[in-house]
Amino acid sequence: MENNELNQEELTKKVEELQQEIESLKIDKADLEIVLETITEHSTNLENEIYGKNEILMKYLKQVEKITRAAAAIEQGTFEIESLNEVAARDDQLGQLARVFQNMVKQIKEREEKLKQQVEELKIEIDKTKKDKQVAEILETDNFKNLKRKLNRLKNKQNKD
């Protein structure tokens, strides 16, 4: 019977050890559930933050694209300064770039208009110079000199009469 009692004591001891291990595992399980919940919550927050940053980046890239299209429009002569107003309203470096770009285009257009006006004035001067030269060439021709002499003779004749 002693064997049975010993076995009974050993079994009881084993059962107590197993119950302690079960309690320890329950605590570990609860801790792991808390960790899992925390990780899930943080990953959701992180995912939301990444999504928000991605939205900001996409908007930024769209505005960079507007500046790129503006440069191409300048090259083609179809640029409208107002097309960069939204980007120019930004308070960052991209907004500064758009404002500088708009100002640069205004200055280029002003210079272009001034140059066109100067070219027009030069054309008028050149035309006047050509006209004066042609008149001088005509005055120097023998035919014109003969006509002038004939005219003077006719005037003299008319004055005598």
Short mmCIF file of N, CA and C in Angstrom, two decimals:
data_model
loop_
_atom_site.label_atom_id
_atom_site.label_comp_id
_atom_site.label_asym_id
_atom_site.label_seq_id
_atom_site.Cartn_x
_atom_site.Cartn_y
_atom_site.Cartn_z
N MET A 1 0.79 -1.18 0.00
CA MET A 1 0.00 0.00 0.00
C MET A 1 0.85 1.26 0.00
N GLU A 2 1.99 1.07 0.53
CA GLU A 2 2.91 2.17 0.57
C GLU A 2 3.25 2.65 -0.85
N ASN A 3 3.35 1.72 -1.74
CA ASN A 3 3.61 2.05 -3.13
C ASN A 3 2.46 2.87 -3.71
N ASN A 4 1.25 2.46 -3.32
CA ASN A 4 0.08 3.18 -3.79
C ASN A 4 0.05 4.58 -3.21
N GLU A 5 0.40 4.68 -1.92
CA GLU A 5 0.40 5.99 -1.28
C GLU A 5 1.46 6.88 -1.92
N LEU A 6 2.58 6.33 -2.15
CA LEU A 6 3.66 7.08 -2.76
C LEU A 6 3.24 7.53 -4.16
N ASN A 7 2.67 6.61 -4.79
CA ASN A 7 2.20 6.95 -6.13
C ASN A 7 1.14 8.05 -6.05
N GLN A 8 0.31 7.90 -5.02
CA GLN A 8 -0.75 8.88 -4.83
C GLN A 8 -0.11 10.24 -4.51
N GLU A 9 0.90 10.27 -3.65
CA GLU A 9 1.58 11.52 -3.29
C GLU A 9 2.29 12.10 -4.51
N GLU A 10 2.96 11.25 -5.24
CA GLU A 10 3.66 11.71 -6.44
C GLU A 10 2.66 12.25 -7.46
N LEU A 11 1.56 11.56 -7.57
CA LEU A 11 0.54 12.01 -8.52
C LEU A 11 -0.04 13.35 -8.08
N THR A 12 -0.28 13.49 -6.80
CA THR A 12 -0.81 14.74 -6.29
C THR A 12 0.19 15.87 -6.54
N LYS A 13 1.45 15.59 -6.28
CA LYS A 13 2.51 16.57 -6.50
C LYS A 13 2.58 16.93 -7.99
N LYS A 14 2.50 15.93 -8.83
CA LYS A 14 2.53 16.16 -10.28
C LYS A 14 1.33 17.00 -10.71
N VAL A 15 0.18 16.70 -10.16
CA VAL A 15 -1.04 17.45 -10.50
C VAL A 15 -0.87 18.91 -10.07
N GLU A 16 -0.33 19.14 -8.88
CA GLU A 16 -0.10 20.51 -8.40
C GLU A 16 0.89 21.23 -9.31
N GLU A 17 1.95 20.54 -9.70
CA GLU A 17 2.93 21.14 -10.61
C GLU A 17 2.27 21.49 -11.95
N LEU A 18 1.46 20.59 -12.43
CA LEU A 18 0.76 20.83 -13.70
C LEU A 18 -0.22 22.00 -13.58
N GLN A 19 -0.90 22.09 -12.43
CA GLN A 19 -1.82 23.21 -12.22
C GLN A 19 -1.06 24.53 -12.17
N GLN A 20 0.12 24.53 -11.53
CA GLN A 20 0.94 25.74 -11.49
C GLN A 20 1.41 26.11 -12.91
N GLU A 21 1.78 25.09 -13.64
CA GLU A 21 2.22 25.33 -15.02
C GLU A 21 1.06 25.87 -15.86
N ILE A 22 -0.15 25.32 -15.63
CA ILE A 22 -1.34 25.81 -16.35
C ILE A 22 -1.58 27.27 -15.99
N GLU A 23 -1.49 27.62 -14.71
CA GLU A 23 -1.68 29.01 -14.27
C GLU A 23 -0.63 29.91 -14.92
N SER A 24 0.61 29.44 -14.95
CA SER A 24 1.69 30.20 -15.57
C SER A 24 1.41 30.39 -17.07
N LEU A 25 0.93 29.34 -17.72
CA LEU A 25 0.60 29.43 -19.14
C LEU A 25 -0.58 30.37 -19.37
N LYS A 26 -1.55 30.37 -18.46
CA LYS A 26 -2.68 31.30 -18.58
C LYS A 26 -2.20 32.74 -18.49
N ILE A 27 -1.27 32.99 -17.55
CA ILE A 27 -0.70 34.34 -17.41
C ILE A 27 0.06 34.71 -18.68
N ASP A 28 0.88 33.77 -19.17
CA ASP A 28 1.62 34.02 -20.42
C ASP A 28 0.67 34.29 -21.57
N LYS A 29 -0.42 33.52 -21.63
CA LYS A 29 -1.41 33.70 -22.70
C LYS A 29 -2.03 35.09 -22.60
N ALA A 30 -2.39 35.51 -21.39
CA ALA A 30 -2.98 36.83 -21.19
C ALA A 30 -1.99 37.92 -21.61
N ASP A 31 -0.72 37.73 -21.21
CA ASP A 31 0.32 38.69 -21.59
C ASP A 31 0.48 38.75 -23.11
N LEU A 32 0.50 37.60 -23.75
CA LEU A 32 0.63 37.55 -25.21
C LEU A 32 -0.57 38.18 -25.90
N GLU A 33 -1.77 37.99 -25.34
CA GLU A 33 -2.95 38.63 -25.91
C GLU A 33 -2.85 40.14 -25.81
N ILE A 34 -2.31 40.63 -24.68
CA ILE A 34 -2.11 42.08 -24.52
C ILE A 34 -1.09 42.58 -25.53
N VAL A 35 0.01 41.83 -25.68
CA VAL A 35 1.04 42.21 -26.66
C VAL A 35 0.45 42.22 -28.06
N LEU A 36 -0.32 41.19 -28.40
CA LEU A 36 -0.93 41.11 -29.72
C LEU A 36 -1.88 42.28 -29.95
N GLU A 37 -2.68 42.61 -28.95
CA GLU A 37 -3.62 43.73 -29.07
C GLU A 37 -2.85 45.04 -29.26
N THR A 38 -1.77 45.20 -28.49
CA THR A 38 -0.95 46.41 -28.59
C THR A 38 -0.31 46.51 -29.98
N ILE A 39 0.24 45.39 -30.45
CA ILE A 39 0.86 45.39 -31.78
C ILE A 39 -0.17 45.70 -32.85
N THR A 40 -1.35 45.12 -32.73
CA THR A 40 -2.41 45.37 -33.71
C THR A 40 -2.80 46.85 -33.70
N GLU A 41 -2.95 47.40 -32.51
CA GLU A 41 -3.32 48.81 -32.39
C GLU A 41 -2.23 49.70 -32.98
N HIS A 42 -0.98 49.41 -32.63
CA HIS A 42 0.13 50.22 -33.14
C HIS A 42 0.29 50.05 -34.65
N SER A 43 0.09 48.85 -35.14
CA SER A 43 0.22 48.65 -36.59
C SER A 43 -0.88 49.39 -37.32
N THR A 44 -2.08 49.45 -36.74
CA THR A 44 -3.17 50.22 -37.35
C THR A 44 -2.82 51.70 -37.35
N ASN A 45 -2.30 52.18 -36.22
CA ASN A 45 -1.88 53.58 -36.15
C ASN A 45 -0.77 53.86 -37.16
N LEU A 46 0.18 52.95 -37.23
CA LEU A 46 1.28 53.11 -38.17
C LEU A 46 0.77 53.08 -39.61
N GLU A 47 -0.14 52.19 -39.88
CA GLU A 47 -0.73 52.10 -41.22
C GLU A 47 -1.45 53.40 -41.57
N ASN A 48 -2.21 53.94 -40.62
CA ASN A 48 -2.91 55.21 -40.85
C ASN A 48 -1.91 56.35 -41.07
N GLU A 49 -0.84 56.35 -40.31
CA GLU A 49 0.18 57.38 -40.46
C GLU A 49 0.85 57.27 -41.82
N ILE A 50 1.18 56.05 -42.23
CA ILE A 50 1.80 55.84 -43.54
C ILE A 50 0.84 56.28 -44.64
N TYR A 51 -0.43 55.96 -44.50
CA TYR A 51 -1.43 56.35 -45.49
C TYR A 51 -1.49 57.88 -45.59
N GLY A 52 -1.51 58.55 -44.43
CA GLY A 52 -1.55 60.01 -44.42
C GLY A 52 -0.32 60.61 -45.08
N LYS A 53 0.85 60.07 -44.76
CA LYS A 53 2.10 60.56 -45.37
C LYS A 53 2.08 60.31 -46.88
N ASN A 54 1.55 59.17 -47.27
CA ASN A 54 1.46 58.85 -48.70
C ASN A 54 0.56 59.85 -49.42
N GLU A 55 -0.56 60.21 -48.79
CA GLU A 55 -1.46 61.20 -49.38
C GLU A 55 -0.75 62.54 -49.56
N ILE A 56 0.00 62.95 -48.54
CA ILE A 56 0.75 64.21 -48.62
C ILE A 56 1.78 64.13 -49.75
N LEU A 57 2.48 63.03 -49.81
CA LEU A 57 3.50 62.84 -50.85
C LEU A 57 2.88 62.84 -52.24
N MET A 58 1.74 62.21 -52.40
CA MET A 58 1.08 62.18 -53.71
C MET A 58 0.65 63.58 -54.14
N LYS A 59 0.12 64.36 -53.19
CA LYS A 59 -0.27 65.74 -53.50
C LYS A 59 0.96 66.55 -53.88
N TYR A 60 2.05 66.35 -53.16
CA TYR A 60 3.30 67.05 -53.44
C TYR A 60 3.79 66.71 -54.85
N LEU A 61 3.76 65.43 -55.17
CA LEU A 61 4.23 65.00 -56.49
C LEU A 61 3.35 65.54 -57.61
N LYS A 62 2.04 65.65 -57.36
CA LYS A 62 1.15 66.23 -58.37
C LYS A 62 1.51 67.69 -58.61
N GLN A 63 1.89 68.39 -57.55
CA GLN A 63 2.26 69.79 -57.71
C GLN A 63 3.63 69.94 -58.38
N VAL A 64 4.53 69.00 -58.12
CA VAL A 64 5.81 68.98 -58.84
C VAL A 64 5.52 68.76 -60.33
N GLU A 65 4.57 67.88 -60.61
CA GLU A 65 4.19 67.61 -62.00
C GLU A 65 3.63 68.88 -62.66
N LYS A 66 2.90 69.69 -61.91
CA LYS A 66 2.38 70.95 -62.46
C LYS A 66 3.53 71.86 -62.88
N ILE A 67 4.57 71.91 -62.07
CA ILE A 67 5.72 72.75 -62.42
C ILE A 67 6.41 72.19 -63.66
N THR A 68 6.51 70.87 -63.74
CA THR A 68 7.11 70.25 -64.91
C THR A 68 6.30 70.57 -66.17
N ARG A 69 4.97 70.47 -66.07
CA ARG A 69 4.12 70.81 -67.21
C ARG A 69 4.25 72.29 -67.56
N ALA A 70 4.42 73.13 -66.55
CA ALA A 70 4.58 74.57 -66.80
C ALA A 70 5.85 74.82 -67.59
N ALA A 71 6.92 74.12 -67.25
CA ALA A 71 8.18 74.28 -67.99
C ALA A 71 8.00 73.86 -69.45
N ALA A 72 7.29 72.77 -69.67
CA ALA A 72 7.03 72.32 -71.04
C ALA A 72 6.15 73.33 -71.78
N ALA A 73 5.18 73.92 -71.07
CA ALA A 73 4.30 74.92 -71.68
C ALA A 73 5.08 76.17 -72.08
N ILE A 74 6.05 76.53 -71.27
CA ILE A 74 6.89 77.69 -71.62
C ILE A 74 7.64 77.39 -72.91
N GLU A 75 8.18 76.19 -72.98
CA GLU A 75 8.93 75.77 -74.16
C GLU A 75 8.04 75.84 -75.41
N GLN A 76 6.75 75.51 -75.26
CA GLN A 76 5.82 75.51 -76.39
C GLN A 76 5.15 76.86 -76.60
N GLY A 77 5.37 77.79 -75.67
CA GLY A 77 4.77 79.11 -75.78
C GLY A 77 3.31 79.15 -75.36
N THR A 78 2.87 78.19 -74.55
CA THR A 78 1.46 78.13 -74.15
C THR A 78 1.27 78.31 -72.64
N PHE A 79 2.29 78.75 -71.93
CA PHE A 79 2.24 78.84 -70.47
C PHE A 79 1.32 79.96 -70.01
N GLU A 80 0.50 79.65 -69.01
CA GLU A 80 -0.36 80.64 -68.35
C GLU A 80 0.12 80.76 -66.91
N ILE A 81 0.47 81.96 -66.47
CA ILE A 81 1.04 82.17 -65.14
C ILE A 81 0.10 81.65 -64.04
N GLU A 82 -1.20 81.79 -64.24
CA GLU A 82 -2.17 81.37 -63.23
C GLU A 82 -2.16 79.86 -63.00
N SER A 83 -1.61 79.10 -63.92
CA SER A 83 -1.61 77.64 -63.77
C SER A 83 -0.80 77.18 -62.57
N LEU A 84 0.06 78.05 -62.04
CA LEU A 84 0.88 77.69 -60.87
C LEU A 84 0.40 78.35 -59.58
N ASN A 85 -0.74 79.04 -59.60
CA ASN A 85 -1.21 79.74 -58.40
C ASN A 85 -1.37 78.81 -57.20
N GLU A 86 -1.93 77.62 -57.40
CA GLU A 86 -2.14 76.69 -56.29
C GLU A 86 -0.81 76.27 -55.67
N VAL A 87 0.16 75.97 -56.51
CA VAL A 87 1.48 75.55 -56.00
C VAL A 87 2.18 76.74 -55.34
N ALA A 88 2.06 77.91 -55.94
CA ALA A 88 2.72 79.11 -55.41
C ALA A 88 2.17 79.51 -54.05
N ALA A 89 0.97 79.07 -53.71
CA ALA A 89 0.36 79.40 -52.42
C ALA A 89 0.97 78.60 -51.27
N ARG A 90 1.75 77.57 -51.58
CA ARG A 90 2.37 76.74 -50.53
C ARG A 90 3.42 77.56 -49.77
N ASP A 91 3.66 77.18 -48.51
CA ASP A 91 4.64 77.88 -47.67
C ASP A 91 5.97 77.15 -47.60
N ASP A 92 6.22 76.25 -48.54
CA ASP A 92 7.45 75.48 -48.49
C ASP A 92 8.33 75.79 -49.71
N GLN A 93 9.37 75.00 -49.89
CA GLN A 93 10.30 75.23 -50.98
C GLN A 93 9.64 75.08 -52.35
N LEU A 94 8.69 74.17 -52.46
CA LEU A 94 7.99 73.99 -53.73
C LEU A 94 7.18 75.24 -54.07
N GLY A 95 6.54 75.82 -53.07
CA GLY A 95 5.81 77.07 -53.28
C GLY A 95 6.74 78.19 -53.70
N GLN A 96 7.90 78.25 -53.05
CA GLN A 96 8.91 79.25 -53.40
C GLN A 96 9.36 79.06 -54.85
N LEU A 97 9.59 77.82 -55.25
CA LEU A 97 9.99 77.53 -56.62
C LEU A 97 8.92 77.99 -57.61
N ALA A 98 7.67 77.73 -57.31
CA ALA A 98 6.58 78.14 -58.20
C ALA A 98 6.50 79.67 -58.31
N ARG A 99 6.68 80.37 -57.17
CA ARG A 99 6.64 81.84 -57.20
C ARG A 99 7.81 82.39 -58.02
N VAL A 100 8.99 81.83 -57.83
CA VAL A 100 10.16 82.27 -58.61
C VAL A 100 9.91 81.99 -60.09
N PHE A 101 9.33 80.85 -60.39
CA PHE A 101 9.02 80.46 -61.76
C PHE A 101 8.06 81.47 -62.39
N GLN A 102 6.99 81.82 -61.65
CA GLN A 102 6.02 82.79 -62.16
C GLN A 102 6.69 84.14 -62.41
N ASN A 103 7.51 84.58 -61.46
CA ASN A 103 8.18 85.86 -61.60
C ASN A 103 9.13 85.85 -62.79
N MET A 104 9.85 84.75 -62.95
CA MET A 104 10.79 84.62 -64.06
C MET A 104 10.04 84.72 -65.39
N VAL A 105 8.89 84.07 -65.49
CA VAL A 105 8.11 84.10 -66.73
C VAL A 105 7.61 85.52 -67.00
N LYS A 106 7.16 86.21 -65.95
CA LYS A 106 6.71 87.61 -66.14
C LYS A 106 7.85 88.45 -66.70
N GLN A 107 9.03 88.30 -66.12
CA GLN A 107 10.18 89.08 -66.58
C GLN A 107 10.55 88.73 -68.02
N ILE A 108 10.50 87.46 -68.35
CA ILE A 108 10.81 87.04 -69.72
C ILE A 108 9.81 87.63 -70.70
N LYS A 109 8.52 87.60 -70.33
CA LYS A 109 7.48 88.16 -71.22
C LYS A 109 7.68 89.67 -71.40
N GLU A 110 8.02 90.35 -70.30
CA GLU A 110 8.26 91.80 -70.40
C GLU A 110 9.44 92.07 -71.33
N ARG A 111 10.52 91.31 -71.16
CA ARG A 111 11.70 91.49 -72.03
C ARG A 111 11.36 91.18 -73.48
N GLU A 112 10.58 90.14 -73.67
CA GLU A 112 10.19 89.75 -75.02
C GLU A 112 9.39 90.86 -75.68
N GLU A 113 8.44 91.44 -74.94
CA GLU A 113 7.63 92.54 -75.49
C GLU A 113 8.51 93.75 -75.81
N LYS A 114 9.44 94.04 -74.91
CA LYS A 114 10.34 95.17 -75.13
C LYS A 114 11.20 94.93 -76.37
N LEU A 115 11.68 93.72 -76.53
CA LEU A 115 12.48 93.39 -77.71
C LEU A 115 11.65 93.48 -78.98
N LYS A 116 10.41 93.03 -78.93
CA LYS A 116 9.53 93.13 -80.10
C LYS A 116 9.33 94.59 -80.49
N GLN A 117 9.14 95.44 -79.47
CA GLN A 117 8.95 96.86 -79.74
C GLN A 117 10.21 97.45 -80.36
N GLN A 118 11.37 97.08 -79.81
CA GLN A 118 12.63 97.58 -80.36
C GLN A 118 12.85 97.10 -81.80
N VAL A 119 12.50 95.87 -82.07
CA VAL A 119 12.62 95.33 -83.44
C VAL A 119 11.71 96.11 -84.38
N GLU A 120 10.50 96.40 -83.93
CA GLU A 120 9.56 97.16 -84.77
C GLU A 120 10.12 98.56 -85.05
N GLU A 121 10.67 99.20 -84.02
CA GLU A 121 11.27 100.52 -84.21
C GLU A 121 12.44 100.45 -85.18
N LEU A 122 13.25 99.41 -85.06
CA LEU A 122 14.38 99.25 -85.97
C LEU A 122 13.91 99.01 -87.40
N LYS A 123 12.83 98.25 -87.56
CA LYS A 123 12.29 98.01 -88.90
C LYS A 123 11.85 99.34 -89.53
N ILE A 124 11.20 100.19 -88.72
CA ILE A 124 10.75 101.49 -89.22
C ILE A 124 11.96 102.32 -89.64
N GLU A 125 12.99 102.33 -88.80
CA GLU A 125 14.21 103.08 -89.12
C GLU A 125 14.86 102.54 -90.39
N ILE A 126 14.93 101.22 -90.48
CA ILE A 126 15.55 100.60 -91.66
C ILE A 126 14.75 100.94 -92.91
N ASP A 127 13.42 100.89 -92.81
CA ASP A 127 12.57 101.24 -93.95
C ASP A 127 12.78 102.69 -94.36
N LYS A 128 12.89 103.58 -93.38
CA LYS A 128 13.12 105.00 -93.68
C LYS A 128 14.48 105.18 -94.34
N THR A 129 15.48 104.49 -93.81
CA THR A 129 16.83 104.58 -94.38
C THR A 129 16.84 104.04 -95.80
N LYS A 130 16.15 102.92 -96.02
CA LYS A 130 16.07 102.36 -97.37
C LYS A 130 15.40 103.34 -98.32
N LYS A 131 14.31 103.94 -97.83
CA LYS A 131 13.56 104.89 -98.65
C LYS A 131 14.44 106.08 -99.00
N ASP A 132 15.14 106.62 -98.00
CA ASP A 132 16.03 107.76 -98.24
C ASP A 132 17.12 107.39 -99.24
N LYS A 133 17.66 106.19 -99.11
CA LYS A 133 18.72 105.73 -100.01
C LYS A 133 18.18 105.58 -101.43
N GLN A 134 16.96 105.02 -101.54
CA GLN A 134 16.36 104.85 -102.86
C GLN A 134 16.09 106.21 -103.51
N VAL A 135 15.61 107.16 -102.71
CA VAL A 135 15.36 108.51 -103.23
C VAL A 135 16.67 109.13 -103.70
N ALA A 136 17.73 108.96 -102.87
CA ALA A 136 19.04 109.51 -103.24
C ALA A 136 19.55 108.85 -104.52
N GLU A 137 19.34 107.56 -104.66
CA GLU A 137 19.78 106.87 -105.87
C GLU A 137 19.02 107.37 -107.09
N ILE A 138 17.73 107.59 -106.90
CA ILE A 138 16.91 108.11 -108.01
C ILE A 138 17.38 109.51 -108.39
N LEU A 139 17.68 110.34 -107.37
CA LEU A 139 18.13 111.70 -107.64
C LEU A 139 19.46 111.72 -108.38
N GLU A 140 20.25 110.70 -108.22
CA GLU A 140 21.57 110.63 -108.84
C GLU A 140 21.53 110.02 -110.25
N THR A 141 20.40 109.51 -110.68
CA THR A 141 20.35 108.89 -112.01
C THR A 141 20.36 109.96 -113.09
N ASP A 142 20.87 109.57 -114.23
CA ASP A 142 20.94 110.50 -115.38
C ASP A 142 19.55 110.90 -115.85
N ASN A 143 18.62 109.96 -115.84
CA ASN A 143 17.25 110.27 -116.26
C ASN A 143 16.65 111.37 -115.39
N PHE A 144 16.85 111.25 -114.07
CA PHE A 144 16.27 112.25 -113.17
C PHE A 144 16.94 113.61 -113.40
N LYS A 145 18.26 113.58 -113.58
CA LYS A 145 18.98 114.84 -113.82
C LYS A 145 18.49 115.48 -115.12
N ASN A 146 18.25 114.67 -116.15
CA ASN A 146 17.73 115.20 -117.42
C ASN A 146 16.34 115.78 -117.23
N LEU A 147 15.50 115.06 -116.47
CA LEU A 147 14.15 115.56 -116.21
C LEU A 147 14.20 116.88 -115.44
N LYS A 148 15.13 116.97 -114.49
CA LYS A 148 15.26 118.19 -113.69
C LYS A 148 15.69 119.36 -114.58
N ARG A 149 16.62 119.10 -115.48
CA ARG A 149 17.06 120.16 -116.40
C ARG A 149 15.91 120.61 -117.29
N LYS A 150 15.15 119.65 -117.82
CA LYS A 150 14.02 119.98 -118.68
C LYS A 150 12.99 120.80 -117.91
N LEU A 151 12.75 120.41 -116.65
CA LEU A 151 11.80 121.13 -115.81
C LEU A 151 12.27 122.56 -115.58
N ASN A 152 13.55 122.70 -115.29
CA ASN A 152 14.11 124.05 -115.07
C ASN A 152 13.99 124.89 -116.34
N ARG A 153 14.24 124.30 -117.51
CA ARG A 153 14.11 125.03 -118.77
C ARG A 153 12.67 125.47 -118.99
N LEU A 154 11.74 124.54 -118.70
CA LEU A 154 10.33 124.89 -118.87
C LEU A 154 9.92 126.02 -117.93
N LYS A 155 10.44 125.97 -116.72
CA LYS A 155 10.13 127.04 -115.75
C LYS A 155 10.70 128.36 -116.23
N ASN A 156 11.92 128.29 -116.70
CA ASN A 156 12.57 129.52 -117.19
C ASN A 156 11.79 130.07 -118.39
N LYS A 157 11.36 129.21 -119.26
CA LYS A 157 10.61 129.62 -120.43
C LYS A 157 9.28 130.23 -120.01
N GLN A 158 8.66 129.64 -119.04
CA GLN A 158 7.37 130.12 -118.57
C GLN A 158 7.54 131.47 -117.90
N ASN A 159 8.61 131.65 -117.18
CA ASN A 159 8.87 132.92 -116.51
C ASN A 159 9.14 134.03 -117.53
N LYS A 160 9.73 133.70 -118.67
CA LYS A 160 10.02 134.69 -119.70
C LYS A 160 8.74 135.10 -120.42
N ASP A 161 7.83 134.24 -120.49
CA ASP A 161 6.58 134.53 -121.20
C ASP A 161 5.70 135.33 -120.35
#
